[in-house]
Each structure stands twice: as C-alpha cells, then as structure tokens.
PDB file of C-alpha atoms in Angstrom:
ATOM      1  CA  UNK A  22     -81.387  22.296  40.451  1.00 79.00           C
ATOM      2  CA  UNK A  23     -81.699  24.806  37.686  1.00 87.00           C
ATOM      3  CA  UNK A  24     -80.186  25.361  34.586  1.00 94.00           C
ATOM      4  CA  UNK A  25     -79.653  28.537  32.086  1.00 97.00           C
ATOM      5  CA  UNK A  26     -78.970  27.714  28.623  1.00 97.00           C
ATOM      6  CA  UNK A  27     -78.393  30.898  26.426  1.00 97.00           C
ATOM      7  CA  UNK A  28     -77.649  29.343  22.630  1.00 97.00           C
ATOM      8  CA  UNK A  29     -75.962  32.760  21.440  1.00 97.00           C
ATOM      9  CA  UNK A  30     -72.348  32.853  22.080  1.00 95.00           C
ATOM     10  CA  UNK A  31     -72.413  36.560  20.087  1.00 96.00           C
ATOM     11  CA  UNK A  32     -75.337  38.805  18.330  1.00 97.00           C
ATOM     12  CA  UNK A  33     -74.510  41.386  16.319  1.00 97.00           C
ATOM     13  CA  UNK A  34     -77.110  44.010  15.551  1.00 97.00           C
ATOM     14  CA  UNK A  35     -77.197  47.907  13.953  1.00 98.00           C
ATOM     15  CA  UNK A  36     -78.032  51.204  15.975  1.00 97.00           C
ATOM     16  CA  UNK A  37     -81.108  51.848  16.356  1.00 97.00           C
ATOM     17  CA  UNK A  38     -82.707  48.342  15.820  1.00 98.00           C
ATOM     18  CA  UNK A  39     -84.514  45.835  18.141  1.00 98.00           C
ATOM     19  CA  UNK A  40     -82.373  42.587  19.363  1.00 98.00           C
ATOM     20  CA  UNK A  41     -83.624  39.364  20.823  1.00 98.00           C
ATOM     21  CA  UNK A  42     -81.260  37.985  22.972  1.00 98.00           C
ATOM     22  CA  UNK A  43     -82.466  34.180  23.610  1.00 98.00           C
ATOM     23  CA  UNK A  44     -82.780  32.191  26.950  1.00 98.00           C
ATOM     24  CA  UNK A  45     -84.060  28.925  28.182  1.00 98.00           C
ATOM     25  CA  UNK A  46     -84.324  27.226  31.617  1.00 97.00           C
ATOM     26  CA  UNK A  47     -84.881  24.253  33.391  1.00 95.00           C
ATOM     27  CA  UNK A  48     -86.023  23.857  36.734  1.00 92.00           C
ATOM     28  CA  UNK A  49     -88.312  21.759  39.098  1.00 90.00           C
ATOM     29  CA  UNK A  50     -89.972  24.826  40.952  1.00 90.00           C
ATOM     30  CA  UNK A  51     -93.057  25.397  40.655  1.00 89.00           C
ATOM     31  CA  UNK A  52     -92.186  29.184  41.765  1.00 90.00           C
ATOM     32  CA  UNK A  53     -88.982  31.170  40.552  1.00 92.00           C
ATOM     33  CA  UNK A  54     -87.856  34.164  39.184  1.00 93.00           C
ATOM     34  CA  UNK A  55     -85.929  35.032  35.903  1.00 96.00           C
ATOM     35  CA  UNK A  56     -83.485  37.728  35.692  1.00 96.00           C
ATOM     36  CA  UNK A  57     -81.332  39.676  33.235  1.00 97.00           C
ATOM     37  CA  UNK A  58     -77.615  41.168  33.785  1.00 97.00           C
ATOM     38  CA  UNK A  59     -75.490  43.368  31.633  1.00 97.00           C
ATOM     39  CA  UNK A  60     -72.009  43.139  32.011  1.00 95.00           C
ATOM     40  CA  UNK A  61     -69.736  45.842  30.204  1.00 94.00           C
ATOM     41  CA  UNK A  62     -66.389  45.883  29.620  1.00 92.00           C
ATOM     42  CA  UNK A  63     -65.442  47.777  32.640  1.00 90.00           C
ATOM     43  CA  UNK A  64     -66.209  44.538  34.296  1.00 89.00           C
ATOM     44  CA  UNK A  65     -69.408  45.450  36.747  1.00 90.00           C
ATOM     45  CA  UNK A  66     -72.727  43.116  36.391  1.00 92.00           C
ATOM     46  CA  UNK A  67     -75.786  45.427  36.225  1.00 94.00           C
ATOM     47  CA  UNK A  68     -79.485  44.191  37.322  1.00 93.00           C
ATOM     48  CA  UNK A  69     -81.712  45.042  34.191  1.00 96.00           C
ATOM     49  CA  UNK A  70     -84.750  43.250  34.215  1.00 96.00           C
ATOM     50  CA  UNK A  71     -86.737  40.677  36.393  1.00 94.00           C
ATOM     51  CA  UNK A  72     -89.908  38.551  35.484  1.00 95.00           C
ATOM     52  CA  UNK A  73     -91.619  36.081  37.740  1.00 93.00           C
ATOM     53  CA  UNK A  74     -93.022  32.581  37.269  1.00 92.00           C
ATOM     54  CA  UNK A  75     -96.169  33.317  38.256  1.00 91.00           C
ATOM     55  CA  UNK A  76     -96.512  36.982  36.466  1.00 90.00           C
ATOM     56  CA  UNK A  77     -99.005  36.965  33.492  1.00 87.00           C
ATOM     57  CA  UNK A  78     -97.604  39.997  32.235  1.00 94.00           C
ATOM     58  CA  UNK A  79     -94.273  40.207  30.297  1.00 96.00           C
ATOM     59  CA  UNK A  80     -92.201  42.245  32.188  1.00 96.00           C
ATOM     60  CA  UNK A  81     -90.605  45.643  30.882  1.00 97.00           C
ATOM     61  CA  UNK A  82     -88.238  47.937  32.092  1.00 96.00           C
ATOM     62  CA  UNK A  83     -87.603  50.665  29.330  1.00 97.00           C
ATOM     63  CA  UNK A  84     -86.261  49.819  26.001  1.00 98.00           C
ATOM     64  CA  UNK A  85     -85.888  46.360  27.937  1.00 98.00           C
ATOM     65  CA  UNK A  86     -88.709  43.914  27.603  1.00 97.00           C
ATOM     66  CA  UNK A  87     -88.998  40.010  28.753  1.00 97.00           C
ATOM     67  CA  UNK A  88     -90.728  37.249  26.060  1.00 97.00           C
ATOM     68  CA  UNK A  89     -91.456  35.366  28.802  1.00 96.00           C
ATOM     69  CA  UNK A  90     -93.481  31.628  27.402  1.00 96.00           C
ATOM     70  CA  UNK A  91     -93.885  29.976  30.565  1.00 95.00           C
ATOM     71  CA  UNK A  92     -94.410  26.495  28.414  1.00 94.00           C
ATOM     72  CA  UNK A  93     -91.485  26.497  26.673  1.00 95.00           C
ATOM     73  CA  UNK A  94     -89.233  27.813  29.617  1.00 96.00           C
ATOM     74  CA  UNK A  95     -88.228  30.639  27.928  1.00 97.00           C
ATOM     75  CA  UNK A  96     -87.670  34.150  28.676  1.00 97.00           C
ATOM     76  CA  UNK A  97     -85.639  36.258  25.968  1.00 98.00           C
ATOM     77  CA  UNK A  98     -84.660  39.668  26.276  1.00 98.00           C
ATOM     78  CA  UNK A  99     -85.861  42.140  23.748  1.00 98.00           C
ATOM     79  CA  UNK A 100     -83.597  45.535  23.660  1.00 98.00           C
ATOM     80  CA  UNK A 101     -85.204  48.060  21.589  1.00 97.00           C
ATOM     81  CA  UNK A 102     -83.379  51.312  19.822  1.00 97.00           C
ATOM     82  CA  UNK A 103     -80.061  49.134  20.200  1.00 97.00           C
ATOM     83  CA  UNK A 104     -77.567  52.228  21.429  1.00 97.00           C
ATOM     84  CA  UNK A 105     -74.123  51.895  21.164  1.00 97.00           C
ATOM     85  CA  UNK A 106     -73.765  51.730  24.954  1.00 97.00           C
ATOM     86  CA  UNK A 107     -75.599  48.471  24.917  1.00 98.00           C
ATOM     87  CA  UNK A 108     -72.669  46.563  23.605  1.00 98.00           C
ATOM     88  CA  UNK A 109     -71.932  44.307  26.913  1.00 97.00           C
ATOM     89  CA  UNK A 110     -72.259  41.095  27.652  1.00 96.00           C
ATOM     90  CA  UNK A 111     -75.625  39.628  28.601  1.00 97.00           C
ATOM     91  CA  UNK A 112     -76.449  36.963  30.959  1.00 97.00           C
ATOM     92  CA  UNK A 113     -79.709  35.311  32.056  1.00 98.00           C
ATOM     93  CA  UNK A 114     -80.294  34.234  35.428  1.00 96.00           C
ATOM     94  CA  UNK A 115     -82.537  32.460  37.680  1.00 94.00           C
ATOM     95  CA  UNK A 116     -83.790  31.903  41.143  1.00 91.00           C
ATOM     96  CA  UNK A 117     -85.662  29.098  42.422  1.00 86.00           C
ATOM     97  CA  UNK A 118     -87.334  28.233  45.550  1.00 80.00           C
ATOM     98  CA  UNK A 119     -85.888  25.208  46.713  1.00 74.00           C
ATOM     99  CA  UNK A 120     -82.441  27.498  46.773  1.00 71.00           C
ATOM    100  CA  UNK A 121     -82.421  30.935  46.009  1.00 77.00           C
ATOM    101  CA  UNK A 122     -79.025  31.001  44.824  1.00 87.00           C
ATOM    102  CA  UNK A 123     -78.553  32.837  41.401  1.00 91.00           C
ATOM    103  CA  UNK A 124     -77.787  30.364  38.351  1.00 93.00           C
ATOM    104  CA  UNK A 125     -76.602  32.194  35.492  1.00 96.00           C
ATOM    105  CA  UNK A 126     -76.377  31.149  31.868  1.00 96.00           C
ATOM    106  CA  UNK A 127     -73.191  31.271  29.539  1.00 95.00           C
ATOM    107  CA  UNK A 128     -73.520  34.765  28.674  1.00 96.00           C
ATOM    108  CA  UNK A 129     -74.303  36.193  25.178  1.00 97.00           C
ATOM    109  CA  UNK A 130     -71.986  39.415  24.077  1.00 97.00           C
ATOM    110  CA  UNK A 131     -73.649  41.878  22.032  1.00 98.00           C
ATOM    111  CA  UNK A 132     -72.348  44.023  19.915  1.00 98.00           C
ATOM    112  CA  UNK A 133     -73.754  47.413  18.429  1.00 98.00           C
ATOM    113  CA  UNK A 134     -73.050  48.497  15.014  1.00 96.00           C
ATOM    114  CA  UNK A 135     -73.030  52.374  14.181  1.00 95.00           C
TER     115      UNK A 135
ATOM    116  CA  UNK B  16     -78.783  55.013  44.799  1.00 72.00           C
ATOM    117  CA  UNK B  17     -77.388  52.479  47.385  1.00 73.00           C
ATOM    118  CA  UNK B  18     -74.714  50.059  45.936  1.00 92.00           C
ATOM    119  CA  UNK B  19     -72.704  46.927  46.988  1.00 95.00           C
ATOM    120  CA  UNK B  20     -68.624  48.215  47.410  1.00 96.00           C
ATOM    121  CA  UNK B  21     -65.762  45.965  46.995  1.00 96.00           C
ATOM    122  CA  UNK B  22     -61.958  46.882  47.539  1.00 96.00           C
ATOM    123  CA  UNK B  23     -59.825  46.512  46.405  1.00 96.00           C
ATOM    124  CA  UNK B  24     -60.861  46.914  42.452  1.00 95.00           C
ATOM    125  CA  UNK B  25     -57.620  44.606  41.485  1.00 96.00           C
ATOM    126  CA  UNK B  26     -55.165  42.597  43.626  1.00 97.00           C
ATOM    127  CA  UNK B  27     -52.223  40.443  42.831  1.00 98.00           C
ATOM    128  CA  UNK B  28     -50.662  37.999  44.717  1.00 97.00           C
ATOM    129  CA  UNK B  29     -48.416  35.359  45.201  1.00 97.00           C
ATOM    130  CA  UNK B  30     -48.906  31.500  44.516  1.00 97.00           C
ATOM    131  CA  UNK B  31     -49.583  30.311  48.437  1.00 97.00           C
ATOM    132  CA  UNK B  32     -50.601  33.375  49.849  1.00 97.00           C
ATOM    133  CA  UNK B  33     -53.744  34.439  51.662  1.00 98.00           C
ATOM    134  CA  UNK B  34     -55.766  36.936  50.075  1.00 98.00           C
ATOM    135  CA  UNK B  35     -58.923  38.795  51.875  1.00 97.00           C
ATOM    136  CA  UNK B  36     -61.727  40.240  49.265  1.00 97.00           C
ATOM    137  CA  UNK B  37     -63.640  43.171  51.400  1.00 97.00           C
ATOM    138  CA  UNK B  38     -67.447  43.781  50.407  1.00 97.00           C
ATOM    139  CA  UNK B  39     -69.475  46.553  52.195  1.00 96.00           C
ATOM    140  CA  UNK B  40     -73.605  45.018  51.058  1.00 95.00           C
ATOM    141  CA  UNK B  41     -76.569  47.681  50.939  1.00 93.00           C
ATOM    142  CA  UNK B  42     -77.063  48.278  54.007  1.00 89.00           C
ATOM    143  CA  UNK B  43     -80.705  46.816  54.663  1.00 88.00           C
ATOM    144  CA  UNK B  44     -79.855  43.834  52.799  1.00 91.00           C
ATOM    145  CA  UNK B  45     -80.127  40.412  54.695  1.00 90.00           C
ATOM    146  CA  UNK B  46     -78.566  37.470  52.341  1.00 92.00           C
ATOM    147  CA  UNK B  47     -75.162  37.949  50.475  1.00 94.00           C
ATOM    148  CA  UNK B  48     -73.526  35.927  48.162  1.00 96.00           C
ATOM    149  CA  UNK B  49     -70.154  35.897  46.554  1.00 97.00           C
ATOM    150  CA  UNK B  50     -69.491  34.997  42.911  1.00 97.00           C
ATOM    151  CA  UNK B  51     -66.763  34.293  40.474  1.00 97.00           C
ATOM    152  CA  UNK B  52     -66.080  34.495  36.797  1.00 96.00           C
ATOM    153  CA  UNK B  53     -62.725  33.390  35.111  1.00 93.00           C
ATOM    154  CA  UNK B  54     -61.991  35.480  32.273  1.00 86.00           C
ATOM    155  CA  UNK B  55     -64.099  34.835  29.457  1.00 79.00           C
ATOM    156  CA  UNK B  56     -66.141  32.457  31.166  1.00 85.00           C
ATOM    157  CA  UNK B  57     -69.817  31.870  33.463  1.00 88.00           C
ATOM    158  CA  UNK B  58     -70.244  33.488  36.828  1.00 95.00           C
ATOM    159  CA  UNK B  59     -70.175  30.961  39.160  1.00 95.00           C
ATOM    160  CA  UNK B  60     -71.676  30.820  42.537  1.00 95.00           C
ATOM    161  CA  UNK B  61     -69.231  30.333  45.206  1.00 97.00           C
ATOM    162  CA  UNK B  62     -71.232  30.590  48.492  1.00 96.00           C
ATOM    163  CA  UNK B  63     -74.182  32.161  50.124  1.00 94.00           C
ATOM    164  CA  UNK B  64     -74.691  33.477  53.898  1.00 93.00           C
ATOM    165  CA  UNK B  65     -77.363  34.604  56.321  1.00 90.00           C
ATOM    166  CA  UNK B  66     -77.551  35.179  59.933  1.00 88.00           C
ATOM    167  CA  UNK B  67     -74.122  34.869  60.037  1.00 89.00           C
ATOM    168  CA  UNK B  68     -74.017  31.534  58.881  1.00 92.00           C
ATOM    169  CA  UNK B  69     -73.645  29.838  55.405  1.00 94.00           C
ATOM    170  CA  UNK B  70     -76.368  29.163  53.959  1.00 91.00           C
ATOM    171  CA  UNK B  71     -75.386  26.926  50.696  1.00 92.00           C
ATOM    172  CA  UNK B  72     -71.834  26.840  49.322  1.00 94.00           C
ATOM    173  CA  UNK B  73     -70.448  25.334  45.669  1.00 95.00           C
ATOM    174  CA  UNK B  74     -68.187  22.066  45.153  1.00 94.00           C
ATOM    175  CA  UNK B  75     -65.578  25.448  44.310  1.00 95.00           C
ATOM    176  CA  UNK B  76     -66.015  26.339  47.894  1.00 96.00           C
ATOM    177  CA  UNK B  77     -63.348  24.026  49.552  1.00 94.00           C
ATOM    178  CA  UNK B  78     -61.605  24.704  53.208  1.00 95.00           C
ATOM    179  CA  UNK B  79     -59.097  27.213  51.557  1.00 96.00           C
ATOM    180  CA  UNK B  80     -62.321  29.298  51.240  1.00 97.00           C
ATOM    181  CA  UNK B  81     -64.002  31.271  53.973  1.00 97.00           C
ATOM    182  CA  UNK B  82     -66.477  34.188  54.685  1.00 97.00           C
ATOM    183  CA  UNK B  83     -66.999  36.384  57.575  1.00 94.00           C
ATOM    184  CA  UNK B  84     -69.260  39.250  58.450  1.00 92.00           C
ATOM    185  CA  UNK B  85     -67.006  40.715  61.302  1.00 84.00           C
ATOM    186  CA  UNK B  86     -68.700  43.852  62.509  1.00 85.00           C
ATOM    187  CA  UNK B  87     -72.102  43.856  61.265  1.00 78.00           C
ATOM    188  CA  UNK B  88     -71.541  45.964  57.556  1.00 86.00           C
ATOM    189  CA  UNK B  89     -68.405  44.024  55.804  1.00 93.00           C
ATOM    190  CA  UNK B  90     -68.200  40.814  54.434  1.00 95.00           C
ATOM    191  CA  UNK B  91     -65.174  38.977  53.432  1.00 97.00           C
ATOM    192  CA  UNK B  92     -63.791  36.001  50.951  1.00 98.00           C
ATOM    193  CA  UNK B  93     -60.595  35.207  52.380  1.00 98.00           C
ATOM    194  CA  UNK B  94     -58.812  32.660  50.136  1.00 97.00           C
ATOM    195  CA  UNK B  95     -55.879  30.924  52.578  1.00 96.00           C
ATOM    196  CA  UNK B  96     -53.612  29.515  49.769  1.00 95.00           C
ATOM    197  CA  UNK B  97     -54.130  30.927  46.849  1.00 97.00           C
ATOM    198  CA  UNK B  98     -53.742  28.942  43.041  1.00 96.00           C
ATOM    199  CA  UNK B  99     -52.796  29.925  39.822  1.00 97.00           C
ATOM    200  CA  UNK B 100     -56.785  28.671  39.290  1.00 95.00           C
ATOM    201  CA  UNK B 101     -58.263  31.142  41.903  1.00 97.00           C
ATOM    202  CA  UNK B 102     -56.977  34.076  39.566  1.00 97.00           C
ATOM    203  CA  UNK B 103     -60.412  35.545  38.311  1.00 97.00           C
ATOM    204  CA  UNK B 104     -63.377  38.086  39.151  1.00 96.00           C
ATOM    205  CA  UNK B 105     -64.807  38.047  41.899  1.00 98.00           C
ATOM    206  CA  UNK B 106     -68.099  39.402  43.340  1.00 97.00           C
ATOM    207  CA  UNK B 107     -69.884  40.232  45.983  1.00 97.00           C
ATOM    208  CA  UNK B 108     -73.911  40.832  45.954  1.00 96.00           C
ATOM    209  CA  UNK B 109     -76.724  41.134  48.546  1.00 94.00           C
ATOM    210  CA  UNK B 110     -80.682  40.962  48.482  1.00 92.00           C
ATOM    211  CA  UNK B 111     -83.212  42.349  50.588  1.00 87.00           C
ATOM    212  CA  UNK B 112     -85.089  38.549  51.125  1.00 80.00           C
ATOM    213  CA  UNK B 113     -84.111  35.205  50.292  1.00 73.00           C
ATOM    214  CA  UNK B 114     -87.111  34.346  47.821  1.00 78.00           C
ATOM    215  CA  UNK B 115     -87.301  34.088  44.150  1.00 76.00           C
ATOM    216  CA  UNK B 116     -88.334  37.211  43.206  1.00 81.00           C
ATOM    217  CA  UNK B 117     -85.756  39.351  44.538  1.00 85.00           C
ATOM    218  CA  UNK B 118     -82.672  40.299  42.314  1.00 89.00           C
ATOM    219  CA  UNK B 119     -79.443  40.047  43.687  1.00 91.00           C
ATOM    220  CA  UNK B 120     -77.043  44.012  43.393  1.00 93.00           C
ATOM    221  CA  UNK B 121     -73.802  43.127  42.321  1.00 95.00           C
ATOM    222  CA  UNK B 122     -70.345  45.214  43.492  1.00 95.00           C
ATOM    223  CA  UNK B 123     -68.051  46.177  40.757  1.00 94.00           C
ATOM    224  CA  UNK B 124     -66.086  42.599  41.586  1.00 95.00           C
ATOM    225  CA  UNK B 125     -62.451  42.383  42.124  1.00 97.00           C
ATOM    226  CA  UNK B 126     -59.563  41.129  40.110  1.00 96.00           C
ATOM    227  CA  UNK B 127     -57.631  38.442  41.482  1.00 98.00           C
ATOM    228  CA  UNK B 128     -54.768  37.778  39.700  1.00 97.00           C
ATOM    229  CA  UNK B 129     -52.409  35.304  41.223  1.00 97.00           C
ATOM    230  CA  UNK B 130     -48.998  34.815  39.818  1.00 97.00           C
TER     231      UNK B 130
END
C-alpha cells in the first residue's frame, strides 16, 4: 500500500517568489513513480510534474521542479516566479508497482500574493 | 492536445435515483480509472478497469457502483441508488500503460449533487 502525507494544509507566498510545497511517501516498492497535480478553482486536476524512483535526476518541468531525496521519501515541489495563476490547490501523488492505482495526498492550497 | 471529456459538467438528482457519469478517455489510452473528491476533501480512488474488466476497486466501490465501456470510446460510473453521501466530484482519467511511470489525464470531473 502507499501513502501521501503532505504536512501543509495552506502556503501562502508573494508574486514573483519561489515556494516549496512539501511531500512525503511511504511505500514497499522498490519501483514507483511520484506525481504532482494542480487543481484550480474551476475544479479540473492538471498533470504538472512526474519523477521516478529510479531517476537520478530531479525532475523539472518549467518553473516546476521536483526535490526528490529518495532516503527520506520525499519529493517536494518547488514553483519558481510564483504567478498569480498558480493559486490552486496542490496534490502529490503516487504510483506503485504492486498496483498502479494513483494515491494522492491531502492536498496543500496555495495562495499567491500580489 | 488530446483530453479526457466528461458530461455532464454538473448533475443533480434525487435521493434513490440512478445516475450515469459519461467519460470519453484519450483515445489510445488502455487503463481508466474513476475518482472522487467530496468538497474540500482528498481524491479518492473509486475503481480501475482494463480489458473490459475491473482491475482493482475501493471499499467505496460497493454493488450500487458500476462501470461499463459500452462501445469501445465511453466509459461510465453509473451509481443505482444514489445517497446524500455520493454528492461530490467525480472524475474520470486514463493512461497509456499500467506501470508506475505513467501519469494518469484527468477530465474536468462532474458535480454530483444529490438532494
């Protein structure tokens, strides 16, 4: 089984700075993968960002990066250049191999100050 | 860019009535899943299919829940008695392959509200 802990309920942080948004996971896989969703207010869940178990590399994907430490089962999501438009909700996700259902975490919302 | 549809965007219903949540998955997509989220709270997996079969459903996922791929390009949630508790978001999403590293495309979801 897996499990998605995200500790920050809310973040609040001011246009134009970086953000770390934190995650942690548990699992018994040797081989899984870690995702990233935003979720707006309009209600739609949109893929961001994906880093594998096995990938040395943190993964980045624009102003989107992963902090991925493998021994500490983490894998927090860096937004840089906060924009307004990044207020949403974000959630953290994960794959495993035994089941490749998607396990998400409680969600963190983030909120954008002008 | 292809995307997962779902109609309708909002639906409300009746206490003990059957509802039918429509999903049209990118079409080269093998494994789709459907998803809800109560206001407020975690998206929660419901139930997962391929070659036309279930793969893995959730404790939520009782015998007033069923799926159906009925002509090769939909796939519905039909809920056959609906509860005040079934009111929520739900959503649809499909994936190429069924291993770890592939992300899952989400529909917009629809709103169930049951009253």
């Amino acid at each position: 089984a897996q499990k998605i802990t995200q500790t920050q309920p809310g973040m609040f942080v001011q246009e134009k700075e970086a953000v770390t948004l934190d995650c942690t996971y548990d699992t018994s896989d040797q081989s899984y993968g870690l995702f990233w969703y935003k979720q707006p207010s309009s209600g739609e869940m949109i893929f961001l960002i994906y880093q594998g178990s096995y990938d040395e590399q943190n993964a980045t994907e624009g102003r989107y990066s992963l902090n991925f430490q493998k021994a500490r089962k983490s894998a927090n999501l860096v937004i840089s250049a906060s924009q307004l438009g990044d207020s949403a909700m974000y959630f953290c996700a994960m794959r495993g191999s035994s089941n490749y259902k998607l396990t998400f975490g409680k969600g963190t919302l983030l909120t954008v100050n002008p | 860019e292809p995307e997962v549809t779902q109609t309708p965007s909002h639906q409300v219903t009746q206490m003990g009535q059957e509802v039918i949540l429509r999903c049209v998955p990118i079409s080269n997509h093998l494994y789709f899943y459907w998803y809800r989220q109560i206001l407020g709270q975690k998206v929660e997996f419901l139930v997962s299919f391929y070659n036309n079969e279930i793969s893995e459903k959730s404790e939520i996922f009782d015998d007033q829940f069923s799926v159906e791929r009925p002509d090769g390009s939909n796939f519905t949630l039909k809920i056959r008695s609906t509860k005040l508790e079934d009111s929520a978001m739900y959503f649809c999403a499909s994936t190429t392959i069924g291993t770890a590293n592939s992300p899952l495309h989400f529909g917009n979801g629809t709103r169930l509200t049951v009253t």
